[in-house]
Short mmCIF file of C-alpha atoms in Angstrom, two decimals:
data_model
loop_
_atom_site.label_atom_id
_atom_site.label_comp_id
_atom_site.label_asym_id
_atom_site.label_seq_id
_atom_site.Cartn_x
_atom_site.Cartn_y
_atom_site.Cartn_z
CA MET A 1 71.99 105.46 96.82
CA THR A 2 72.50 109.16 96.55
CA SER A 3 74.60 110.68 93.72
CA SER A 4 77.60 111.22 95.92
CA VAL A 5 77.62 107.63 96.95
CA PRO A 6 78.89 104.90 94.66
CA SER A 7 76.48 102.10 93.78
CA ASP A 8 78.95 99.47 94.85
CA VAL A 9 79.65 101.46 98.03
CA VAL A 10 79.79 98.28 100.46
CA GLY A 11 83.29 96.97 100.29
CA ARG A 12 84.87 100.21 99.10
CA ARG A 13 87.81 101.58 100.79
CA ILE A 14 87.46 105.20 102.13
CA LEU A 15 89.51 107.93 103.67
CA CYS A 16 88.00 109.99 106.52
CA ASP A 17 90.24 112.77 107.69
CA THR A 18 93.57 110.88 107.92
CA GLU A 19 92.06 107.43 108.83
CA TYR A 20 91.50 104.60 106.50
CA ALA A 21 88.33 102.32 106.68
CA THR A 22 86.27 99.72 104.74
CA VAL A 23 82.54 100.42 104.20
CA ARG A 24 80.55 97.46 105.52
CA TYR A 25 77.04 98.98 105.58
CA ALA A 26 75.11 101.56 103.70
CA GLY A 27 71.50 102.46 104.81
CA SER A 28 69.34 104.06 107.50
CA VAL A 29 69.93 103.78 111.22
CA PRO A 30 66.59 104.50 113.16
CA PRO A 31 65.59 106.53 114.87
CA THR A 32 67.75 108.93 112.78
CA THR A 33 66.94 109.92 109.18
CA GLY A 34 69.21 110.00 106.07
CA LEU A 35 71.97 107.67 104.79
CA TRP A 36 74.71 106.31 107.05
CA LEU A 37 77.84 104.38 106.16
CA GLY A 38 78.80 101.73 108.61
CA VAL A 39 82.67 101.50 108.40
CA GLU A 40 85.30 99.25 109.95
CA TRP A 41 88.41 101.26 110.81
CA ASP A 42 91.86 100.08 110.02
CA ASN A 43 92.86 101.45 113.43
CA PRO A 44 90.20 99.98 115.81
CA GLN A 45 90.90 102.70 118.45
CA ARG A 46 89.12 105.13 115.92
CA GLY A 47 85.87 103.12 116.22
CA LYS A 48 83.22 102.83 119.00
CA HIS A 49 81.52 99.41 118.50
CA ASN A 50 81.52 96.26 116.55
CA GLY A 51 78.62 97.29 114.18
CA ASN A 52 75.80 96.71 116.80
CA HIS A 53 73.79 99.77 117.54
CA GLU A 54 70.91 99.67 120.11
CA GLY A 55 70.62 95.93 119.83
CA VAL A 56 70.69 95.75 115.99
CA GLN A 57 73.68 94.21 114.28
CA TYR A 58 74.17 96.37 111.14
CA PHE A 59 77.58 94.87 110.32
CA LYS A 60 80.47 92.96 111.94
CA CYS A 61 84.08 94.02 112.78
CA ASP A 62 87.07 91.83 113.79
CA HIS A 63 87.72 94.18 116.74
CA PRO A 64 85.07 94.99 119.39
CA THR A 65 85.71 98.75 118.80
CA GLY A 66 86.62 98.66 115.11
CA GLY A 67 83.23 100.09 113.88
CA SER A 68 81.43 103.53 113.52
CA PHE A 69 78.68 105.10 111.49
CA ILE A 70 79.57 108.22 109.57
CA ARG A 71 77.59 110.31 107.09
CA PRO A 72 78.62 109.89 103.29
CA ASN A 73 79.87 113.48 103.05
CA LYS A 74 82.67 112.63 105.44
CA ALA A 75 84.02 109.86 103.23
CA ASN A 76 86.53 110.22 100.59
CA PHE A 77 86.01 107.41 97.99
CA GLY A 78 89.29 108.32 96.12
CA VAL A 79 90.22 109.16 92.54
CA ASP A 80 91.22 107.28 89.49
CA PHE A 81 94.82 106.55 88.65
CA LEU A 82 95.52 109.19 86.00
CA ILE A 83 94.05 111.98 88.18
CA ALA A 84 96.19 110.89 91.00
CA VAL A 85 99.39 110.82 88.63
CA LYS A 86 98.61 114.30 87.35
CA ASN A 87 97.97 115.74 90.84
CA ARG A 88 101.20 114.20 92.11
CA TYR A 89 103.40 115.38 89.19
CA GLY A 90 101.67 118.74 88.69
CA LEU A 91 100.33 117.89 85.30
CA ASN A 92 96.55 118.66 85.56
CA VAL A 93 94.96 120.61 82.70
CA GLU A 94 91.66 122.49 82.52
CA GLN A 95 88.78 120.29 82.80
CA ASP A 96 86.21 122.64 81.15
CA VAL A 97 87.78 122.61 77.62
CA GLU A 98 85.21 121.00 75.65
CA ARG A 99 86.65 121.07 72.20
CA GLU A 100 89.43 122.55 69.99
CA THR A 101 89.34 124.26 66.70
CA GLU A 102 92.31 125.06 64.66
CA ASN A 103 93.27 128.41 66.35
CA ALA A 104 90.66 128.57 69.23
CA LEU A 105 89.00 126.74 72.00
CA VAL A 106 85.19 126.80 72.34
CA ILE A 107 84.13 126.89 76.08
CA GLY A 108 80.36 126.82 76.29
CA LYS A 109 79.18 129.44 73.82
CA LYS A 110 82.28 131.58 73.91
CA THR A 111 85.23 131.42 71.68
CA VAL A 112 88.44 132.35 73.20
CA GLU A 113 91.92 132.75 71.80
CA LEU A 114 94.16 129.65 72.17
CA VAL A 115 96.85 131.02 74.49
CA GLY A 116 99.25 128.75 76.36
CA PHE A 117 98.04 125.56 74.64
CA ASP A 118 101.61 124.62 74.08
CA SER A 119 101.96 123.99 77.79
CA VAL A 120 99.04 121.50 77.75
CA ILE A 121 101.05 119.70 74.89
CA GLU A 122 104.04 119.78 76.88
CA GLN A 123 102.26 118.38 79.87
CA GLN A 124 100.93 115.49 77.84
CA SER A 125 104.36 114.96 76.50
CA GLN A 126 105.68 114.64 80.13
CA LEU A 127 103.11 111.88 80.79
CA ASN A 128 104.33 109.98 77.97
CA LYS A 129 107.76 110.10 79.39
CA LEU A 130 107.09 108.85 82.75
CA VAL A 131 108.75 105.51 83.51
CA ASP A 132 108.78 105.27 87.37
CA ILE A 133 105.48 106.49 89.02
CA SER A 134 104.84 106.84 92.77
CA VAL A 135 101.19 107.77 93.84
CA ARG A 136 101.56 106.48 97.40
CA GLU A 137 98.88 108.00 99.69
CA CYS A 138 97.01 109.61 96.74
CA ALA A 139 93.70 108.11 97.42
CA VAL A 140 93.75 105.88 94.28
CA SER A 141 90.67 103.62 94.20
CA HIS A 142 90.27 102.56 90.49
CA ALA A 143 91.66 102.73 87.00
CA GLY A 144 89.36 105.30 85.47
CA GLN A 145 88.38 105.00 81.66
CA LYS A 146 89.17 101.88 79.82
CA GLU A 147 92.62 101.90 78.10
CA GLU A 148 93.07 105.56 79.04
CA ILE A 149 96.33 104.62 81.09
CA SER A 150 97.85 102.77 78.20
CA ARG A 151 97.18 105.60 75.81
CA THR A 152 98.45 108.37 78.14
CA CYS A 153 101.51 106.68 79.96
CA PRO A 154 102.85 104.01 77.57
CA ASN A 155 106.34 103.83 78.96
CA ILE A 156 105.64 102.99 82.60
CA ARG A 157 107.82 100.32 84.11
CA SER A 158 107.34 100.92 87.88
CA ILE A 159 104.32 101.88 89.94
CA ASN A 160 104.10 102.49 93.66
CA LEU A 161 100.55 102.23 94.58
CA SER A 162 101.18 101.62 98.33
CA LYS A 163 98.66 102.97 100.96
CA ASN A 164 95.74 103.80 98.67
CA LEU A 165 92.08 102.93 98.50
CA LEU A 166 92.21 99.85 96.12
CA PRO A 167 89.54 97.53 97.43
CA SER A 168 90.10 94.28 95.40
CA TRP A 169 92.57 92.51 93.27
CA GLU A 170 90.34 93.10 90.24
CA LYS A 171 90.69 96.90 90.61
CA VAL A 172 94.52 96.42 90.91
CA THR A 173 94.60 94.42 87.61
CA ASP A 174 92.37 97.06 85.86
CA ILE A 175 95.32 99.38 86.40
CA ALA A 176 98.29 96.94 85.91
CA CYS A 177 96.97 95.22 82.86
CA GLN A 178 97.13 98.56 80.90
CA VAL A 179 100.75 98.85 81.47
CA GLN A 180 102.19 96.36 78.97
CA ASN A 181 105.89 96.84 80.29
CA LEU A 182 105.23 96.77 84.06
CA GLU A 183 108.19 95.37 85.87
CA SER A 184 107.72 96.56 89.39
CA LEU A 185 104.50 96.93 91.40
CA ASP A 186 104.19 97.97 95.07
CA LEU A 187 100.66 97.46 96.56
CA SER A 188 101.76 97.60 100.19
CA GLU A 189 99.28 98.77 102.89
CA ASN A 190 96.15 98.32 100.75
CA LYS A 191 93.49 96.17 102.42
CA ILE A 192 92.72 94.10 99.19
CA LYS A 193 90.14 91.37 98.63
CA PHE A 194 92.00 88.59 96.65
CA PRO A 195 90.23 86.07 94.42
CA SER A 196 88.79 82.98 95.93
CA ASP A 197 89.24 81.02 92.69
CA SER A 198 91.25 80.82 89.58
CA ALA A 199 88.23 81.76 87.38
CA SER A 200 88.54 85.16 88.68
CA ILE A 201 91.98 85.75 87.59
CA THR A 202 91.99 86.99 84.00
CA CYS A 203 95.07 89.19 83.72
CA THR A 204 98.77 87.87 83.27
CA LEU A 205 101.52 90.39 84.12
CA SER A 206 104.10 88.78 81.86
CA LYS A 207 106.98 91.16 82.61
CA LEU A 208 106.53 91.73 86.15
CA ARG A 209 109.67 91.02 88.11
CA VAL A 210 109.00 92.76 91.48
CA LEU A 211 105.79 92.67 93.56
CA ALA A 212 105.35 94.07 97.09
CA LEU A 213 102.20 92.95 99.02
CA ASN A 214 103.18 93.87 102.53
CA ARG A 215 100.33 94.56 104.92
CA THR A 216 97.69 93.69 102.43
CA GLY A 217 95.97 90.81 104.39
CA ILE A 218 97.04 88.25 101.69
CA THR A 219 97.35 84.55 102.78
CA TRP A 220 99.84 82.02 101.27
CA ALA A 221 96.86 80.12 99.55
CA GLU A 222 95.90 83.25 97.89
CA VAL A 223 99.55 83.99 96.79
CA LEU A 224 99.58 80.56 95.05
CA LEU A 225 96.15 81.20 93.55
CA CYS A 226 97.34 84.50 92.02
CA ALA A 227 100.91 83.41 91.15
CA PRO A 228 99.99 82.03 87.67
CA GLY A 229 99.47 85.77 86.72
CA TRP A 230 103.15 86.43 87.51
CA PRO A 231 105.14 83.95 85.25
CA ALA A 232 108.42 85.98 85.46
CA LEU A 233 108.37 87.17 89.06
CA GLU A 234 111.74 87.37 90.66
CA GLU A 235 111.09 89.20 93.99
CA LEU A 236 108.08 88.86 96.15
CA TYR A 237 107.52 90.84 99.47
CA LEU A 238 104.86 89.49 101.86
CA ALA A 239 105.82 91.07 105.21
CA SER A 240 103.24 91.50 107.95
CA ASN A 241 100.40 89.57 106.66
CA ASP A 242 99.67 87.15 109.44
CA ILE A 243 100.71 84.18 107.17
CA THR A 244 101.16 81.18 109.42
CA VAL A 245 100.81 78.11 107.10
CA LEU A 246 102.80 77.45 103.65
CA GLU A 247 101.94 75.17 101.00
CA ARG A 248 104.38 73.87 98.41
CA PRO A 249 104.18 75.86 95.14
CA ILE A 250 103.45 73.58 92.14
CA ASN A 251 104.34 74.97 88.88
CA VAL A 252 104.38 78.58 90.22
CA LEU A 253 107.02 80.94 91.64
CA GLN A 254 109.62 78.98 89.76
CA THR A 255 111.46 82.19 88.73
CA LEU A 256 111.49 83.60 92.24
CA LYS A 257 114.90 84.77 93.54
CA LEU A 258 113.80 86.69 96.58
CA LEU A 259 111.08 86.01 99.16
CA ASP A 260 110.32 88.12 102.13
CA LEU A 261 108.11 86.50 104.78
CA SER A 262 109.20 88.90 107.65
CA ASN A 263 106.73 89.62 110.46
CA ASN A 264 104.59 86.59 109.60
CA GLN A 265 104.47 84.13 112.69
CA LEU A 266 105.07 80.72 111.02
CA ILE A 267 103.96 77.80 112.99
CA ASP A 268 107.58 76.31 113.06
CA GLY A 269 110.70 75.85 111.08
CA SER A 270 109.37 72.76 109.32
CA GLN A 271 107.09 75.04 107.27
CA LEU A 272 110.12 76.11 105.39
CA HIS A 273 110.42 72.58 103.89
CA LEU A 274 107.47 73.36 101.72
CA ILE A 275 109.30 76.12 99.96
CA ALA A 276 112.72 74.45 100.06
CA TYR A 277 112.62 73.40 96.45
CA LEU A 278 112.00 76.73 94.73
CA PRO A 279 114.73 76.20 92.05
CA ARG A 280 116.03 79.77 91.72
CA LEU A 281 115.45 81.21 95.29
CA GLU A 282 118.72 83.16 96.19
CA GLN A 283 117.31 85.34 99.04
CA LEU A 284 114.98 84.42 102.03
CA ILE A 285 113.98 86.91 104.58
CA LEU A 286 112.43 85.44 107.77
CA SER A 287 112.97 88.32 110.34
CA ASN A 288 110.54 88.09 113.21
CA THR A 289 108.74 84.89 112.05
CA GLY A 290 109.12 83.14 115.44
CA ILE A 291 111.29 80.42 114.24
CA SER A 292 113.71 78.71 116.65
CA SER A 293 114.90 75.81 114.84
CA ILE A 294 115.65 74.52 111.28
CA HIS A 295 116.61 71.05 110.09
CA PHE A 296 117.36 69.59 106.73
CA PRO A 297 116.64 65.89 107.04
CA ASP A 298 117.74 64.62 103.75
CA VAL A 299 121.38 64.48 104.56
CA GLY A 300 123.69 64.22 107.64
CA PHE A 301 126.36 66.55 108.86
CA GLY A 302 129.30 67.01 106.30
CA CYS A 303 127.07 66.79 103.34
CA LYS A 304 125.08 69.29 101.31
CA THR A 305 121.19 69.39 101.33
CA LYS A 306 119.21 69.35 98.14
CA MET A 307 116.92 72.03 99.77
CA PHE A 308 117.36 75.65 98.93
CA PRO A 309 119.95 74.70 96.12
CA LEU A 310 120.72 78.24 95.22
CA LEU A 311 120.19 80.11 98.36
CA GLN A 312 122.89 82.66 99.06
CA ARG A 313 121.39 85.05 101.56
CA LEU A 314 119.23 84.22 104.70
CA VAL A 315 117.84 86.88 107.07
CA VAL A 316 116.64 85.51 110.60
CA ASP A 317 116.82 88.63 112.65
CA ASP A 318 114.55 89.08 115.58
CA ASN A 319 113.64 85.41 116.14
CA LYS A 320 113.89 82.79 119.04
CA ILE A 321 117.01 81.13 117.92
CA LEU A 322 118.93 79.87 120.94
CA GLN A 323 120.52 76.50 120.03
CA TRP A 324 123.99 76.16 118.10
CA SER A 325 122.27 73.34 116.23
CA PHE A 326 120.44 75.94 113.92
CA ILE A 327 123.89 77.30 112.89
CA ASN A 328 125.03 73.77 112.28
CA GLU A 329 122.20 72.87 109.98
CA LEU A 330 123.09 76.01 107.89
CA ASP A 331 126.38 74.55 106.86
CA LYS A 332 124.40 71.94 104.88
CA LEU A 333 123.25 74.64 102.48
CA GLN A 334 125.02 74.49 99.19
CA CYS A 335 125.40 78.13 98.47
CA LEU A 336 124.91 80.30 101.64
CA GLN A 337 127.18 83.23 101.72
CA SER A 338 125.43 85.82 103.74
CA LEU A 339 123.59 85.36 107.11
CA HIS A 340 121.81 87.95 109.22
CA CYS A 341 120.94 86.69 112.62
CA GLN A 342 120.98 89.74 115.05
CA ASN A 343 118.58 90.02 118.05
CA ASN A 344 118.34 86.33 118.80
CA PRO A 345 118.92 84.78 122.19
CA LEU A 346 121.87 82.89 120.71
CA MET A 347 123.83 86.07 120.21
CA GLY A 348 123.92 86.56 124.06
CA THR A 349 125.18 83.03 125.02
CA GLU A 350 128.72 84.15 125.19
CA LYS A 351 130.09 87.08 127.31
CA ASN A 352 131.82 88.66 124.25
CA PRO A 353 129.68 89.10 121.20
CA GLU A 354 132.88 88.74 119.03
CA THR A 355 133.09 85.15 120.33
CA VAL A 356 129.66 84.50 118.86
CA ARG A 357 130.66 85.88 115.66
CA GLN A 358 133.77 83.68 115.48
CA LEU A 359 131.76 80.56 116.27
CA ILE A 360 129.39 81.23 113.47
CA ILE A 361 132.13 81.80 111.14
CA ALA A 362 133.92 78.66 112.10
CA LYS A 363 130.67 76.63 111.88
CA ILE A 364 129.46 77.71 108.44
CA GLY A 365 132.52 77.09 106.15
CA GLN A 366 131.36 78.97 102.99
CA LEU A 367 130.01 82.13 104.79
CA LYS A 368 131.39 85.38 103.34
CA PHE A 369 129.15 87.98 105.15
CA LEU A 370 127.69 87.98 108.64
CA ASN A 371 125.34 90.64 109.72
CA LYS A 372 126.18 92.80 106.90
CA SER A 373 130.02 92.59 107.63
CA GLU A 374 132.35 91.02 105.22
CA ILE A 375 134.36 87.91 106.47
CA PHE A 376 137.92 88.49 105.26
CA PRO A 377 140.35 85.47 104.85
CA ASP A 378 142.38 86.46 107.98
CA GLU A 379 139.20 86.68 110.06
CA ARG A 380 138.16 83.21 108.93
CA LYS A 381 141.63 81.73 109.66
CA GLY A 382 141.53 83.21 113.13
CA ALA A 383 138.01 82.14 113.95
CA GLU A 384 138.66 78.56 112.81
CA LEU A 385 141.94 78.34 114.80
CA ASP A 386 140.21 79.68 117.97
CA TYR A 387 137.41 77.40 117.46
CA ARG A 388 139.76 74.50 117.40
CA LYS A 389 141.48 75.66 120.64
CA MET A 390 138.17 76.43 122.39
CA PHE A 391 136.89 72.95 121.93
CA GLY A 392 140.16 70.93 121.74
CA ASN A 393 139.88 69.47 125.23
CA ASP A 394 136.20 68.47 124.55
CA TRP A 395 137.21 66.73 121.43
CA ILE A 396 139.79 64.66 123.34
CA MET A 397 137.32 63.85 126.08
CA ALA A 398 134.75 62.66 123.48
CA GLY A 399 137.39 60.24 122.02
CA GLY A 400 139.25 62.39 119.55
CA ASN A 401 142.86 61.58 118.86
CA GLN A 402 145.69 62.92 116.69
CA ASN A 403 146.33 59.16 115.94
CA PRO A 404 143.96 58.28 113.01
CA ASP A 405 143.62 54.76 114.29
CA LYS A 406 142.39 56.05 117.59
CA ASN A 407 140.38 59.05 116.53
CA ARG A 408 136.80 58.08 117.49
CA PRO A 409 134.80 61.22 118.80
CA ASN A 410 131.47 60.21 120.05
CA GLU A 411 128.17 61.08 118.19
CA GLU A 412 127.29 63.81 120.73
CA PHE A 413 130.38 65.78 119.98
CA LEU A 414 130.15 65.33 116.21
CA ALA A 415 126.45 66.53 116.37
CA ALA A 416 127.54 69.63 118.31
CA HIS A 417 130.67 70.34 116.25
CA PRO A 418 130.09 68.83 112.69
CA ARG A 419 132.80 70.91 111.24
CA TYR A 420 135.44 70.45 113.91
CA GLN A 421 137.16 67.50 112.40
CA LEU A 422 137.17 69.06 108.82
CA LEU A 423 139.68 71.65 110.28
CA CYS A 424 142.32 69.21 111.45
CA LEU A 425 144.10 67.78 108.26
CA THR A 426 146.69 69.00 106.07
CA LEU A 427 146.75 69.38 102.11
CA THR A 428 150.20 69.98 100.43
CA ILE A 429 149.96 71.80 97.27
CA LYS A 430 152.99 71.70 94.77
CA CYS A 431 153.31 73.33 91.38
CA PRO A 432 155.28 71.22 88.93
CA ASP A 433 156.07 74.17 86.77
CA LYS A 434 157.75 75.78 89.83
CA PRO A 435 159.78 73.01 91.61
CA ASP A 436 161.60 75.60 93.69
CA GLN A 437 158.46 77.22 95.15
CA LYS A 438 157.69 76.13 98.82
CA PRO A 439 154.72 73.69 98.95
CA ILE A 440 151.61 75.26 100.48
CA GLU A 441 149.81 73.33 103.23
CA LYS A 442 146.07 73.55 103.86
CA LYS A 443 143.78 71.98 106.50
CA LEU A 444 141.46 69.26 105.15
CA PRO A 445 138.85 66.92 106.63
CA GLY A 446 138.97 63.21 106.36
CA LYS A 447 140.53 60.29 108.18
CA HIS A 448 143.72 62.11 108.69
CA ARG A 449 145.25 61.10 105.42
CA LYS A 450 148.02 63.31 103.97
CA VAL A 451 147.12 64.46 100.38
CA VAL A 452 149.52 65.60 97.84
CA LEU A 453 148.00 67.60 94.95
CA PHE A 454 149.95 68.23 91.79
CA VAL A 455 148.79 71.45 90.27
CA SER A 456 149.27 72.65 86.61
CA MET A 457 147.28 75.91 87.00
CA PRO A 458 147.45 79.08 89.11
CA LEU A 459 146.69 78.43 92.94
CA GLN A 460 143.92 81.23 92.72
CA PHE A 461 142.05 79.13 90.03
CA LEU A 462 142.45 76.06 92.14
CA CYS A 463 140.96 77.57 95.16
CA GLY A 464 137.88 78.52 93.22
CA LEU A 465 137.68 75.19 91.69
CA PHE A 466 137.88 73.30 94.87
CA PRO A 467 136.01 75.22 97.54
CA PRO A 468 136.28 73.72 101.02
CA PRO A 469 135.30 71.63 102.54
CA PHE A 470 137.01 68.56 101.00
CA PHE A 471 136.26 64.96 101.72
CA LEU A 472 138.87 62.57 100.44
CA SER A 473 138.09 59.49 102.43
CA PRO A 474 137.10 56.43 100.33
CA PRO A 475 134.69 55.25 99.17
CA PHE A 476 133.86 58.30 97.11
CA ALA A 477 130.17 58.93 98.15
CA GLU A 478 128.16 61.01 95.66
CA GLU A 479 127.19 63.68 98.15
CA ILE A 480 130.77 63.99 99.31
CA TRP A 481 132.00 64.78 95.76
CA ARG A 482 128.94 66.97 95.17
CA GLN A 483 130.85 69.37 97.76
CA LEU A 484 133.73 69.52 95.47
CA LEU A 485 131.50 70.96 92.86
CA GLN A 486 129.33 73.17 94.99
CA ASN A 487 130.31 76.20 92.79
CA ALA A 488 129.46 74.43 89.48
CA SER A 489 126.33 73.03 88.10
CA ALA A 490 127.06 69.23 87.54
CA GLU A 491 125.21 66.10 86.48
CA LEU A 492 126.29 62.82 88.12
CA LEU A 493 126.13 59.65 86.06
CA ARG A 494 126.93 56.15 87.42
CA GLY A 495 129.52 53.96 85.59
CA LYS A 496 130.67 50.48 86.48
CA ASP A 497 134.17 51.48 87.88
CA GLN A 498 133.92 55.20 87.89
CA LEU A 499 131.68 58.19 88.51
CA VAL A 500 131.57 60.72 85.75
CA LEU A 501 130.52 64.21 86.39
CA TYR A 502 129.73 66.68 83.52
CA THR A 503 129.88 70.32 84.44
CA VAL A 504 128.55 73.34 82.57
CA ALA A 505 132.25 74.35 82.12
CA SER A 506 132.84 71.48 79.80
CA ARG A 507 135.19 69.85 82.47
CA ILE A 508 135.06 66.04 82.97
CA TRP A 509 135.85 64.66 86.27
CA ASN A 510 136.78 60.89 86.49
CA ILE A 511 136.69 59.58 90.02
CA SER A 512 138.15 55.95 90.35
CA LEU A 513 136.39 53.76 92.84
CA GLN A 514 139.09 51.16 92.87
CA GLY A 515 141.98 53.44 93.52
CA TYR A 516 142.11 56.48 95.63
CA TRP A 517 142.92 59.14 93.00
CA LEU A 518 140.94 61.85 91.13
CA LYS A 519 141.58 62.70 87.43
CA VAL A 520 140.28 66.00 86.10
CA THR A 521 140.32 66.83 82.49
CA SER A 522 139.27 70.20 81.03
CA ASP A 523 139.92 72.37 77.95
CA SER A 524 143.42 73.58 79.33
CA HIS A 525 144.07 71.76 82.66
CA TYR A 526 145.10 68.43 83.90
CA HIS A 527 145.38 67.44 87.58
CA MET A 528 145.98 64.30 89.57
CA MET A 529 145.04 63.71 93.31
CA ALA A 530 146.61 60.68 94.99
CA VAL A 531 145.88 59.59 98.47
CA GLN A 532 149.05 58.46 100.29
#
């Protein structure tokens, strides 16, 4: 290779004018003379062929017009990380300074007066102070001199390296592993070659919390292979990587709180079962993934699934969701509070878009935000009332009845409207400390039993302690009572005549299996629920 071409040129990322490419070949192309680079363009419209020239296959491309030959002087092979930082932040210093004496600098054979050297020191001081660095589109291709980054920029916490010339995960870690306190790293829009085996992974980013790998070409298998190097990761962005198949993470990604899989065409909704047991996952972004259905088979309607135990926010915009069964299933999630589902066929099933919103609110009992708009108590109350009116006749036709002895709606109706019956019963709340206060009535699910709850605490605390929906029909099934504790972390233990639930708030719940009552004892409160 010539002096202007790196020895490891094949596989390197380059910039030619404003177009990005990967070098696939370096050598001669007869009958011409001189060195040529065969490149595969990121934009296949930029190329002319697939690496075949006059019957000779010099290299291969994914696209039939993705390849070209260019001269080496047309290729920008990039710069090291620190040069890019200095260029971006205007901190470059004279490169021809060879050595420093006490009062002068020696440049070649001439000694010159040390004028303005304080500015050089100031520039170095500024590098030391950098915490959040962005070198997006700065043609960064490698780390530079060993340990130079850690010496020069010791306080970095966040780096944006998106859309550069980093060719491999090894080159990434050469940079990242010099930043001991690195918490956030954006590598989006770099076509990176990821390791094929665990032996290639030698660096652990122990403090990394946020990692963006959008448009990097990574597969889910490669994510799991690299994940041991991210033991504290909380947010992982994997948009637009053509990920179609998932695998269950084993002993990795256990700290993950946010996962973005948008713009990856997943095979079907059942793929989500493979990531359903990430113990800390709170946000899942699935925009434009092609999903049309979702199902949590471990429980029936009215119960809470063990899948996605902490999921609070779900984004399913721009998908193929058409059936209301998708929304019904979401009510099984224990902690779901925010749903984004715009630009789905389901949103056009009613003449009035507001009707669709009301139906979603009524079908998902714990939802607090829908399509970025907060659901206030009055809106929920109105939505649930309209829902009952809208399908009241269907309920009666299906076998529903105000008389509890005759109320037997068929399975088809219950499957289509699993929450409908939960909105039909009344809870009467009385405060013994305020006998003159008018009792408060709330709608409850169950077998149309009237329940009187004697309360020795403020109502606001009660509503937080007993989040709807309630199930008070005997026997006291474990999954049913878990719903009473969906806002608390509880452990359920079996006893001979009772179920004892210990919560992190040191409350002890004694649930009788012989009588229909619930006794709750805590540090400062006592309650009794009796079924009449």
